[in-house]
PDB file of C-alpha atoms in Angstrom:
ATOM      1  CA  UNK F  24     -40.093  -7.272 -22.063  1.00 64.00           C
ATOM      2  CA  UNK F  25     -39.346  -3.694 -22.995  1.00 76.00           C
ATOM      3  CA  UNK F  26     -36.029  -3.109 -24.717  1.00 79.00           C
ATOM      4  CA  UNK F  27     -35.437   0.047 -22.682  1.00 83.00           C
ATOM      5  CA  UNK F  28     -34.636  -2.131 -19.661  1.00 86.00           C
ATOM      6  CA  UNK F  29     -31.781  -3.913 -21.373  1.00 89.00           C
ATOM      7  CA  UNK F  30     -30.112  -0.987 -23.146  1.00 91.00           C
ATOM      8  CA  UNK F  31     -28.573   0.563 -20.010  1.00 93.00           C
ATOM      9  CA  UNK F  32     -27.060  -2.821 -19.128  1.00 93.00           C
ATOM     10  CA  UNK F  33     -25.639  -3.261 -22.606  1.00 93.00           C
ATOM     11  CA  UNK F  34     -24.175   0.251 -22.660  1.00 94.00           C
ATOM     12  CA  UNK F  35     -22.739  -0.155 -19.171  1.00 94.00           C
ATOM     13  CA  UNK F  36     -21.254  -3.556 -20.029  1.00 95.00           C
ATOM     14  CA  UNK F  37     -19.721  -2.114 -23.167  1.00 95.00           C
ATOM     15  CA  UNK F  38     -18.150   0.832 -21.285  1.00 94.00           C
ATOM     16  CA  UNK F  39     -16.955  -1.095 -18.258  1.00 95.00           C
ATOM     17  CA  UNK F  40     -15.514  -4.039 -20.220  1.00 96.00           C
ATOM     18  CA  UNK F  41     -13.691  -1.690 -22.540  1.00 95.00           C
ATOM     19  CA  UNK F  42     -12.260   0.268 -19.626  1.00 93.00           C
ATOM     20  CA  UNK F  43     -11.214  -2.557 -17.297  1.00 93.00           C
ATOM     21  CA  UNK F  44      -9.914  -4.885 -20.019  1.00 95.00           C
ATOM     22  CA  UNK F  45      -8.552  -2.132 -22.230  1.00 92.00           C
ATOM     23  CA  UNK F  46      -9.746  -3.908 -25.339  1.00 93.00           C
ATOM     24  CA  UNK F  47     -12.172  -3.809 -28.244  1.00 94.00           C
ATOM     25  CA  UNK F  48     -15.703  -4.933 -27.428  1.00 96.00           C
ATOM     26  CA  UNK F  49     -18.184  -5.923 -30.142  1.00 96.00           C
ATOM     27  CA  UNK F  50     -21.902  -5.901 -29.523  1.00 95.00           C
ATOM     28  CA  UNK F  51     -23.707  -8.915 -30.978  1.00 93.00           C
ATOM     29  CA  UNK F  52     -27.326  -9.153 -32.116  1.00 93.00           C
ATOM     30  CA  UNK F  53     -30.027  -8.904 -29.478  1.00 91.00           C
ATOM     31  CA  UNK F  54     -32.274 -11.929 -29.170  1.00 90.00           C
ATOM     32  CA  UNK F  55     -35.219 -12.992 -27.092  1.00 88.00           C
ATOM     33  CA  UNK F  56     -35.836 -16.197 -25.167  1.00 82.00           C
ATOM     34  CA  UNK F  57     -39.027 -17.123 -23.457  1.00 75.00           C
ATOM     35  CA  UNK F  58     -38.187 -20.714 -22.579  1.00 76.00           C
ATOM     36  CA  UNK F  59     -35.400 -22.323 -20.593  1.00 81.00           C
ATOM     37  CA  UNK F  60     -31.960 -21.466 -21.841  1.00 82.00           C
ATOM     38  CA  UNK F  61     -28.544 -22.944 -21.245  1.00 84.00           C
ATOM     39  CA  UNK F  62     -26.030 -21.078 -19.086  1.00 88.00           C
ATOM     40  CA  UNK F  63     -22.461 -21.227 -20.331  1.00 92.00           C
ATOM     41  CA  UNK F  64     -20.599 -22.266 -17.200  1.00 93.00           C
ATOM     42  CA  UNK F  65     -20.038 -19.151 -15.105  1.00 96.00           C
ATOM     43  CA  UNK F  66     -22.908 -16.806 -14.415  1.00 96.00           C
ATOM     44  CA  UNK F  67     -23.115 -13.756 -12.174  1.00 96.00           C
ATOM     45  CA  UNK F  68     -26.683 -13.049 -11.165  1.00 96.00           C
ATOM     46  CA  UNK F  69     -28.011  -9.761  -9.781  1.00 95.00           C
ATOM     47  CA  UNK F  70     -31.626  -9.451  -8.646  1.00 95.00           C
ATOM     48  CA  UNK F  71     -33.734  -6.299  -9.010  1.00 94.00           C
ATOM     49  CA  UNK F  72     -36.760  -5.482  -6.884  1.00 94.00           C
ATOM     50  CA  UNK F  73     -38.792  -2.283  -6.946  1.00 93.00           C
ATOM     51  CA  UNK F  74     -41.201  -0.768  -9.447  1.00 90.00           C
ATOM     52  CA  UNK F  75     -39.387  -3.014 -11.907  1.00 90.00           C
ATOM     53  CA  UNK F  76     -38.366  -6.508 -10.881  1.00 92.00           C
ATOM     54  CA  UNK F  77     -36.441  -9.438 -12.242  1.00 93.00           C
ATOM     55  CA  UNK F  78     -32.816 -10.387 -12.682  1.00 94.00           C
ATOM     56  CA  UNK F  79     -29.736  -9.757 -14.767  1.00 94.00           C
ATOM     57  CA  UNK F  80     -27.334 -12.547 -15.633  1.00 95.00           C
ATOM     58  CA  UNK F  81     -23.785 -12.076 -16.901  1.00 96.00           C
ATOM     59  CA  UNK F  82     -23.100 -15.393 -18.531  1.00 95.00           C
ATOM     60  CA  UNK F  83     -19.798 -16.699 -19.913  1.00 97.00           C
ATOM     61  CA  UNK F  84     -17.813 -19.874 -20.363  1.00 96.00           C
ATOM     62  CA  UNK F  85     -15.361 -21.057 -17.764  1.00 96.00           C
ATOM     63  CA  UNK F  86     -12.415 -20.186 -20.026  1.00 96.00           C
ATOM     64  CA  UNK F  87     -13.756 -16.702 -20.705  1.00 97.00           C
ATOM     65  CA  UNK F  88     -14.286 -16.068 -16.988  1.00 97.00           C
ATOM     66  CA  UNK F  89     -10.733 -17.167 -16.254  1.00 97.00           C
ATOM     67  CA  UNK F  90      -9.286 -15.045 -19.082  1.00 97.00           C
ATOM     68  CA  UNK F  91     -11.270 -11.972 -18.017  1.00 97.00           C
ATOM     69  CA  UNK F  92     -10.354 -12.399 -14.337  1.00 97.00           C
ATOM     70  CA  UNK F  93      -6.692 -12.933 -15.280  1.00 97.00           C
ATOM     71  CA  UNK F  94      -6.592  -9.736 -17.337  1.00 96.00           C
ATOM     72  CA  UNK F  95      -8.338  -7.717 -14.623  1.00 95.00           C
ATOM     73  CA  UNK F  96      -5.756  -8.938 -12.099  1.00 94.00           C
ATOM     74  CA  UNK F  97      -2.799  -8.467 -14.403  1.00 92.00           C
ATOM     75  CA  UNK F  98      -1.660 -12.034 -13.807  1.00 93.00           C
ATOM     76  CA  UNK F  99      -2.519 -15.473 -15.163  1.00 96.00           C
ATOM     77  CA  UNK F 100      -5.049 -17.160 -12.873  1.00 96.00           C
ATOM     78  CA  UNK F 101      -4.967 -20.947 -13.244  1.00 95.00           C
ATOM     79  CA  UNK F 102      -8.290 -21.790 -11.685  1.00 95.00           C
ATOM     80  CA  UNK F 103     -11.573 -20.181 -10.813  1.00 95.00           C
ATOM     81  CA  UNK F 104     -10.621 -19.663  -7.173  1.00 96.00           C
ATOM     82  CA  UNK F 105     -11.927 -17.133  -4.644  1.00 96.00           C
ATOM     83  CA  UNK F 106      -9.943 -14.300  -6.213  1.00 96.00           C
ATOM     84  CA  UNK F 107     -11.215 -15.077  -9.716  1.00 97.00           C
ATOM     85  CA  UNK F 108     -14.792 -15.252  -8.438  1.00 96.00           C
ATOM     86  CA  UNK F 109     -14.368 -11.989  -6.505  1.00 96.00           C
ATOM     87  CA  UNK F 110     -13.101 -10.434  -9.716  1.00 97.00           C
ATOM     88  CA  UNK F 111     -16.128 -11.541 -11.762  1.00 97.00           C
ATOM     89  CA  UNK F 112     -18.376 -10.357  -8.908  1.00 95.00           C
ATOM     90  CA  UNK F 113     -16.730  -6.955  -9.001  1.00 95.00           C
ATOM     91  CA  UNK F 114     -17.148  -6.799 -12.771  1.00 96.00           C
ATOM     92  CA  UNK F 115     -20.871  -7.507 -12.361  1.00 95.00           C
ATOM     93  CA  UNK F 116     -21.036  -4.860  -9.613  1.00 93.00           C
ATOM     94  CA  UNK F 117     -19.438  -2.188 -11.768  1.00 93.00           C
ATOM     95  CA  UNK F 118     -21.635  -2.900 -14.791  1.00 94.00           C
ATOM     96  CA  UNK F 119     -24.801  -3.036 -12.709  1.00 93.00           C
ATOM     97  CA  UNK F 120     -23.971   0.172 -10.832  1.00 91.00           C
ATOM     98  CA  UNK F 121     -23.536   2.075 -14.074  1.00 92.00           C
ATOM     99  CA  UNK F 122     -26.725   0.639 -15.601  1.00 93.00           C
ATOM    100  CA  UNK F 123     -28.776   1.313 -12.503  1.00 91.00           C
ATOM    101  CA  UNK F 124     -27.650   4.924 -12.371  1.00 90.00           C
ATOM    102  CA  UNK F 125     -29.055   5.299 -15.879  1.00 90.00           C
ATOM    103  CA  UNK F 126     -32.305   3.466 -15.052  1.00 91.00           C
ATOM    104  CA  UNK F 127     -32.808   5.615 -11.951  1.00 90.00           C
ATOM    105  CA  UNK F 128     -32.420   8.702 -14.126  1.00 90.00           C
ATOM    106  CA  UNK F 129     -35.149   7.268 -16.366  1.00 89.00           C
ATOM    107  CA  UNK F 130     -37.434   7.066 -13.338  1.00 89.00           C
ATOM    108  CA  UNK F 131     -37.229   3.372 -12.477  1.00 90.00           C
ATOM    109  CA  UNK F 132     -36.637   2.748  -8.803  1.00 90.00           C
ATOM    110  CA  UNK F 133     -35.511  -0.563  -7.398  1.00 90.00           C
ATOM    111  CA  UNK F 134     -32.965  -2.180  -5.113  1.00 90.00           C
ATOM    112  CA  UNK F 135     -30.307  -4.672  -6.125  1.00 90.00           C
ATOM    113  CA  UNK F 136     -29.081  -7.862  -4.566  1.00 91.00           C
ATOM    114  CA  UNK F 137     -25.322  -8.455  -4.297  1.00 89.00           C
ATOM    115  CA  UNK F 138     -24.126 -10.594  -7.237  1.00 92.00           C
ATOM    116  CA  UNK F 139     -24.165 -14.363  -6.779  1.00 95.00           C
ATOM    117  CA  UNK F 140     -21.805 -16.439  -8.906  1.00 95.00           C
ATOM    118  CA  UNK F 141     -22.978 -19.791 -10.265  1.00 95.00           C
ATOM    119  CA  UNK F 142     -20.477 -22.208 -11.763  1.00 94.00           C
ATOM    120  CA  UNK F 143     -21.066 -25.625 -13.272  1.00 93.00           C
ATOM    121  CA  UNK F 144     -21.746 -27.685 -16.362  1.00 91.00           C
ATOM    122  CA  UNK F 145     -25.108 -28.119 -18.077  1.00 91.00           C
ATOM    123  CA  UNK F 146     -26.931 -25.385 -16.194  1.00 90.00           C
ATOM    124  CA  UNK F 147     -30.157 -23.844 -17.421  1.00 89.00           C
ATOM    125  CA  UNK F 148     -32.078 -20.786 -16.359  1.00 89.00           C
ATOM    126  CA  UNK F 149     -35.858 -20.597 -16.555  1.00 87.00           C
ATOM    127  CA  UNK F 150     -37.863 -17.421 -16.117  1.00 82.00           C
ATOM    128  CA  UNK F 151     -41.387 -18.686 -16.389  1.00 76.00           C
ATOM    129  CA  UNK F 152     -43.176 -15.372 -16.015  1.00 82.00           C
ATOM    130  CA  UNK F 153     -40.954 -12.997 -17.905  1.00 86.00           C
ATOM    131  CA  UNK F 154     -39.071 -13.380 -21.163  1.00 88.00           C
ATOM    132  CA  UNK F 155     -35.356 -12.738 -21.304  1.00 91.00           C
ATOM    133  CA  UNK F 156     -33.537 -10.428 -23.682  1.00 92.00           C
ATOM    134  CA  UNK F 157     -29.957 -11.320 -24.432  1.00 93.00           C
ATOM    135  CA  UNK F 158     -27.149  -9.293 -25.940  1.00 93.00           C
ATOM    136  CA  UNK F 159     -23.817 -11.033 -26.537  1.00 95.00           C
ATOM    137  CA  UNK F 160     -20.641  -8.987 -26.049  1.00 96.00           C
ATOM    138  CA  UNK F 161     -17.692 -10.335 -27.978  1.00 97.00           C
ATOM    139  CA  UNK F 162     -14.200  -9.799 -26.576  1.00 97.00           C
ATOM    140  CA  UNK F 163     -10.783 -11.250 -27.393  1.00 97.00           C
ATOM    141  CA  UNK F 164     -11.231 -13.250 -24.138  1.00 96.00           C
ATOM    142  CA  UNK F 165     -14.482 -14.790 -25.382  1.00 97.00           C
ATOM    143  CA  UNK F 166     -18.171 -14.009 -25.249  1.00 96.00           C
ATOM    144  CA  UNK F 167     -20.127 -12.555 -22.336  1.00 96.00           C
ATOM    145  CA  UNK F 168     -23.902 -12.596 -22.658  1.00 95.00           C
ATOM    146  CA  UNK F 169     -25.896  -9.884 -20.941  1.00 94.00           C
ATOM    147  CA  UNK F 170     -29.152 -11.642 -20.144  1.00 93.00           C
ATOM    148  CA  UNK F 171     -31.898  -9.447 -18.704  1.00 93.00           C
ATOM    149  CA  UNK F 172     -35.325 -10.618 -17.550  1.00 93.00           C
ATOM    150  CA  UNK F 173     -37.120  -7.652 -15.997  1.00 91.00           C
ATOM    151  CA  UNK F 174     -40.734  -6.536 -15.919  1.00 90.00           C
ATOM    152  CA  UNK F 175     -42.808  -3.833 -14.348  1.00 88.00           C
ATOM    153  CA  UNK F 176     -44.195  -4.870 -10.993  1.00 85.00           C
ATOM    154  CA  UNK F 177     -47.787  -5.966 -11.434  1.00 75.00           C
TER     155      UNK F 177
ATOM    156  CA  UNK H  26      27.218  -4.697  -8.739  1.00 50.00           C
ATOM    157  CA  UNK H  27      28.806  -3.531 -11.946  1.00 49.00           C
ATOM    158  CA  UNK H  28      25.673  -3.650 -14.099  1.00 54.00           C
ATOM    159  CA  UNK H  29      24.026  -0.973 -11.981  1.00 50.00           C
ATOM    160  CA  UNK H  30      26.898   1.403 -12.622  1.00 56.00           C
ATOM    161  CA  UNK H  31      26.858   0.770 -16.365  1.00 58.00           C
ATOM    162  CA  UNK H  32      23.268   1.863 -16.807  1.00 61.00           C
ATOM    163  CA  UNK H  33      22.243   5.365 -15.818  1.00 58.00           C
ATOM    164  CA  UNK H  34      19.115   5.311 -13.721  1.00 61.00           C
ATOM    165  CA  UNK H  35      16.128   6.764 -15.524  1.00 62.00           C
ATOM    166  CA  UNK H  36      14.018   6.480 -12.438  1.00 63.00           C
ATOM    167  CA  UNK H  37      15.474   9.108 -10.109  1.00 70.00           C
ATOM    168  CA  UNK H  38      12.017  10.312  -9.075  1.00 79.00           C
ATOM    169  CA  UNK H  39      11.225   9.554  -5.464  1.00 84.00           C
ATOM    170  CA  UNK H  40       8.105   7.340  -5.221  1.00 89.00           C
ATOM    171  CA  UNK H  41       5.099   9.335  -4.003  1.00 91.00           C
ATOM    172  CA  UNK H  42       4.326   6.789  -1.336  1.00 93.00           C
ATOM    173  CA  UNK H  43       7.500   7.574   0.580  1.00 93.00           C
ATOM    174  CA  UNK H  44       7.792  10.337   3.192  1.00 92.00           C
ATOM    175  CA  UNK H  45      10.614  12.886   3.441  1.00 89.00           C
ATOM    176  CA  UNK H  46      12.419  10.676   5.956  1.00 91.00           C
ATOM    177  CA  UNK H  47      12.366   7.730   3.544  1.00 90.00           C
ATOM    178  CA  UNK H  48       9.723   5.717   5.401  1.00 94.00           C
ATOM    179  CA  UNK H  49       6.584   4.640   3.519  1.00 96.00           C
ATOM    180  CA  UNK H  50       3.118   6.084   4.110  1.00 97.00           C
ATOM    181  CA  UNK H  51       1.131   3.401   5.926  1.00 97.00           C
ATOM    182  CA  UNK H  52      -2.240   2.437   4.485  1.00 98.00           C
ATOM    183  CA  UNK H  53      -5.229   0.479   5.765  1.00 98.00           C
ATOM    184  CA  UNK H  54      -7.423  -0.942   2.980  1.00 98.00           C
ATOM    185  CA  UNK H  55     -11.048  -1.632   3.957  1.00 98.00           C
ATOM    186  CA  UNK H  56     -13.037  -3.492   1.276  1.00 97.00           C
ATOM    187  CA  UNK H  57     -15.176  -6.636   1.192  1.00 95.00           C
ATOM    188  CA  UNK H  58     -13.941  -7.586  -2.286  1.00 95.00           C
ATOM    189  CA  UNK H  59     -10.734  -9.566  -2.375  1.00 95.00           C
ATOM    190  CA  UNK H  60     -10.217  -8.327  -5.923  1.00 96.00           C
ATOM    191  CA  UNK H  61     -10.491  -4.625  -5.061  1.00 96.00           C
ATOM    192  CA  UNK H  62      -8.262  -5.034  -1.984  1.00 97.00           C
ATOM    193  CA  UNK H  63      -5.607  -6.663  -4.133  1.00 96.00           C
ATOM    194  CA  UNK H  64      -5.951  -4.056  -6.862  1.00 95.00           C
ATOM    195  CA  UNK H  65      -5.565  -1.110  -4.449  1.00 97.00           C
ATOM    196  CA  UNK H  66      -2.698  -2.824  -2.625  1.00 97.00           C
ATOM    197  CA  UNK H  67      -0.800  -3.461  -5.866  1.00 95.00           C
ATOM    198  CA  UNK H  68      -1.212   0.113  -7.070  1.00 96.00           C
ATOM    199  CA  UNK H  69      -0.090   1.600  -3.752  1.00 97.00           C
ATOM    200  CA  UNK H  70       2.780  -0.811  -3.161  1.00 96.00           C
ATOM    201  CA  UNK H  71       4.148  -0.070  -6.630  1.00 95.00           C
ATOM    202  CA  UNK H  72       4.429   3.594  -5.649  1.00 95.00           C
ATOM    203  CA  UNK H  73       6.229   2.944  -2.356  1.00 95.00           C
ATOM    204  CA  UNK H  74       3.249   2.943   0.033  1.00 97.00           C
ATOM    205  CA  UNK H  75       3.008   0.185   2.615  1.00 97.00           C
ATOM    206  CA  UNK H  76      -0.336  -1.565   3.068  1.00 98.00           C
ATOM    207  CA  UNK H  77      -0.073  -2.371   6.777  1.00 98.00           C
ATOM    208  CA  UNK H  78      -3.477  -4.003   7.131  1.00 98.00           C
ATOM    209  CA  UNK H  79      -6.641  -4.898   5.306  1.00 98.00           C
ATOM    210  CA  UNK H  80     -10.189  -5.353   6.603  1.00 98.00           C
ATOM    211  CA  UNK H  81     -13.187  -6.916   4.898  1.00 97.00           C
ATOM    212  CA  UNK H  82     -15.961  -4.941   6.594  1.00 97.00           C
ATOM    213  CA  UNK H  83     -16.479  -1.575   8.241  1.00 98.00           C
ATOM    214  CA  UNK H  84     -16.397  -2.881  11.792  1.00 98.00           C
ATOM    215  CA  UNK H  85     -13.115  -4.702  11.253  1.00 98.00           C
ATOM    216  CA  UNK H  86     -11.792  -1.561   9.549  1.00 98.00           C
ATOM    217  CA  UNK H  87     -12.614   0.523  12.626  1.00 98.00           C
ATOM    218  CA  UNK H  88     -10.967  -2.025  14.932  1.00 98.00           C
ATOM    219  CA  UNK H  89      -7.827  -2.195  12.785  1.00 98.00           C
ATOM    220  CA  UNK H  90      -7.607   1.610  12.730  1.00 98.00           C
ATOM    221  CA  UNK H  91      -7.762   1.774  16.531  1.00 98.00           C
ATOM    222  CA  UNK H  92      -5.113  -0.954  16.858  1.00 98.00           C
ATOM    223  CA  UNK H  93      -2.765   0.736  14.399  1.00 97.00           C
ATOM    224  CA  UNK H  94      -3.262   4.316  15.594  1.00 96.00           C
ATOM    225  CA  UNK H  95      -1.177   6.509  15.552  1.00 96.00           C
ATOM    226  CA  UNK H  96       0.996   4.460  13.233  1.00 96.00           C
ATOM    227  CA  UNK H  97      -1.352   4.815  10.252  1.00 97.00           C
ATOM    228  CA  UNK H  98      -1.407   7.535   7.591  1.00 97.00           C
ATOM    229  CA  UNK H  99      -4.318   6.844   5.303  1.00 97.00           C
ATOM    230  CA  UNK H 100      -7.381   4.598   4.923  1.00 98.00           C
ATOM    231  CA  UNK H 101      -9.201   3.533   1.742  1.00 98.00           C
ATOM    232  CA  UNK H 102     -12.827   2.767   2.588  1.00 98.00           C
ATOM    233  CA  UNK H 103     -15.360   0.904   0.458  1.00 97.00           C
ATOM    234  CA  UNK H 104     -18.965   2.083   0.951  1.00 95.00           C
ATOM    235  CA  UNK H 105     -21.151  -1.009   0.606  1.00 92.00           C
ATOM    236  CA  UNK H 106     -19.916  -3.669   3.019  1.00 93.00           C
ATOM    237  CA  UNK H 107     -21.445  -6.222   5.391  1.00 92.00           C
ATOM    238  CA  UNK H 108     -21.685  -5.743   9.198  1.00 95.00           C
ATOM    239  CA  UNK H 109     -20.900  -2.020   9.087  1.00 97.00           C
ATOM    240  CA  UNK H 110     -21.012   0.131   5.954  1.00 96.00           C
ATOM    241  CA  UNK H 111     -18.141   2.403   4.987  1.00 97.00           C
ATOM    242  CA  UNK H 112     -19.863   5.661   5.882  1.00 97.00           C
ATOM    243  CA  UNK H 113     -20.620   4.507   9.442  1.00 98.00           C
ATOM    244  CA  UNK H 114     -17.098   3.159   9.791  1.00 98.00           C
ATOM    245  CA  UNK H 115     -15.726   6.519   8.587  1.00 98.00           C
ATOM    246  CA  UNK H 116     -17.911   8.341  11.112  1.00 98.00           C
ATOM    247  CA  UNK H 117     -16.579   6.216  13.960  1.00 98.00           C
ATOM    248  CA  UNK H 118     -12.975   6.546  12.818  1.00 98.00           C
ATOM    249  CA  UNK H 119     -13.352  10.355  12.714  1.00 98.00           C
ATOM    250  CA  UNK H 120     -14.927  10.289  16.203  1.00 98.00           C
ATOM    251  CA  UNK H 121     -11.853   8.434  17.394  1.00 98.00           C
ATOM    252  CA  UNK H 122      -9.301  10.524  15.452  1.00 98.00           C
ATOM    253  CA  UNK H 123     -10.550  13.724  13.881  1.00 96.00           C
ATOM    254  CA  UNK H 124      -7.324  14.000  11.858  1.00 96.00           C
ATOM    255  CA  UNK H 125      -7.890  10.632  10.159  1.00 97.00           C
ATOM    256  CA  UNK H 126      -7.338  10.643   6.410  1.00 97.00           C
ATOM    257  CA  UNK H 127      -9.989   8.441   4.860  1.00 98.00           C
ATOM    258  CA  UNK H 128     -10.623   8.107   1.123  1.00 98.00           C
ATOM    259  CA  UNK H 129     -13.935   6.582   0.027  1.00 98.00           C
ATOM    260  CA  UNK H 130     -14.050   3.980  -2.740  1.00 96.00           C
ATOM    261  CA  UNK H 131     -17.445   4.090  -4.410  1.00 92.00           C
ATOM    262  CA  UNK H 132     -19.405   2.403  -7.160  1.00 87.00           C
ATOM    263  CA  UNK H 133     -21.167   4.693  -9.575  1.00 83.00           C
ATOM    264  CA  UNK H 134     -24.558   5.953  -8.448  1.00 80.00           C
ATOM    265  CA  UNK H 135     -23.718   6.448  -4.776  1.00 85.00           C
ATOM    266  CA  UNK H 136     -23.411  10.239  -4.942  1.00 87.00           C
ATOM    267  CA  UNK H 137     -25.612  10.784  -1.894  1.00 91.00           C
ATOM    268  CA  UNK H 138     -23.470   8.524   0.254  1.00 94.00           C
ATOM    269  CA  UNK H 139     -20.256  10.042  -1.093  1.00 95.00           C
ATOM    270  CA  UNK H 140     -21.564  13.517  -0.303  1.00 96.00           C
ATOM    271  CA  UNK H 141     -22.483  12.400   3.203  1.00 97.00           C
ATOM    272  CA  UNK H 142     -19.015  10.893   3.667  1.00 97.00           C
ATOM    273  CA  UNK H 143     -17.317  14.101   2.556  1.00 97.00           C
ATOM    274  CA  UNK H 144     -19.459  16.110   5.012  1.00 97.00           C
ATOM    275  CA  UNK H 145     -18.494  13.742   7.822  1.00 97.00           C
ATOM    276  CA  UNK H 146     -14.833  14.270   7.016  1.00 97.00           C
ATOM    277  CA  UNK H 147     -13.646  11.930   4.262  1.00 97.00           C
ATOM    278  CA  UNK H 148     -10.730  13.594   2.493  1.00 96.00           C
ATOM    279  CA  UNK H 149     -11.591  12.437  -1.017  1.00 96.00           C
ATOM    280  CA  UNK H 150     -13.320   9.711  -3.021  1.00 96.00           C
ATOM    281  CA  UNK H 151     -12.582   7.449  -5.979  1.00 96.00           C
ATOM    282  CA  UNK H 152     -15.278   5.991  -8.243  1.00 94.00           C
ATOM    283  CA  UNK H 153     -14.772   2.453  -9.575  1.00 93.00           C
ATOM    284  CA  UNK H 154     -13.493   1.076 -11.936  1.00 91.00           C
ATOM    285  CA  UNK H 155     -10.179   1.949 -10.331  1.00 93.00           C
ATOM    286  CA  UNK H 156      -7.088   2.754 -12.300  1.00 89.00           C
ATOM    287  CA  UNK H 157      -3.558   3.461 -11.188  1.00 93.00           C
ATOM    288  CA  UNK H 158      -3.497   7.142 -12.107  1.00 94.00           C
ATOM    289  CA  UNK H 159      -6.836   7.938 -10.461  1.00 93.00           C
ATOM    290  CA  UNK H 160      -6.036   6.048  -7.247  1.00 96.00           C
ATOM    291  CA  UNK H 161      -2.577   7.570  -6.798  1.00 96.00           C
ATOM    292  CA  UNK H 162      -3.725  11.094  -7.651  1.00 95.00           C
ATOM    293  CA  UNK H 163      -6.574  11.092  -5.111  1.00 95.00           C
ATOM    294  CA  UNK H 164      -4.584   9.485  -2.329  1.00 96.00           C
ATOM    295  CA  UNK H 165      -1.539  11.681  -2.794  1.00 94.00           C
ATOM    296  CA  UNK H 166      -3.765  14.798  -2.801  1.00 93.00           C
ATOM    297  CA  UNK H 167      -5.188  13.796   0.558  1.00 91.00           C
ATOM    298  CA  UNK H 168      -1.898  13.195   2.318  1.00 88.00           C
ATOM    299  CA  UNK H 169       0.110  16.116   1.013  1.00 81.00           C
TER     300      UNK H 169
END
């Protein structure tokens, strides 16, 4: 997978997280996975379809999701209820919108699906036909991994 | 209460969400995200506005507007929503009341739709992520 697909998502995640959480964000080392990989507990998935296709996953632990949603709402949320999920969805929406604007400027055209939120223990994601690039973002609330598996349409 | 008299008020400024006669500006929030609805409502309520209704899609937003009219001052309208999108809902609200004050709430990268909404008659727009200053500034501009 070409690195140029993931960079806009990483930049957008960095900007949006910093702005909505008003905190320091540290970018971890990029790594590549071509086999099945574990998902941490809460994952927001956005699909892309156009002259590039694939999916972006915003992956975090349950505790991180709750801490992030709590901070975005300005109140302590006790469980991952509808409001907390709507908050993580909106976070994924904002990051994706910013990244897509950049990708469109670079000449890639595609449509997006609305984010879907997956929650659960021991989940794995497998992208059998395209490898995934992952960039961890480290926040005081925990780690969010930006996991992008996108390719040019064949 | 005595305490109130002991401390001089440092907050003499009238909240921007309150009209000359002391009644609050009435707002309808149309957004399919529970989070965004709550965020906008909190910001506006803290400045004296009254959120009189919320709607989770454009069609419901249009219906609520018609029910509330003329007892409604301003609408915040998301763009991407199920059933009826925000631009269509805006169009129908303006058809019904050409004086309607509608402010579009947009994600980044929707410039074409925002432009279209402004041509149809939206008074202003706010790009997400939302913050208190930005939301209040744009809404107050449109009602004053």
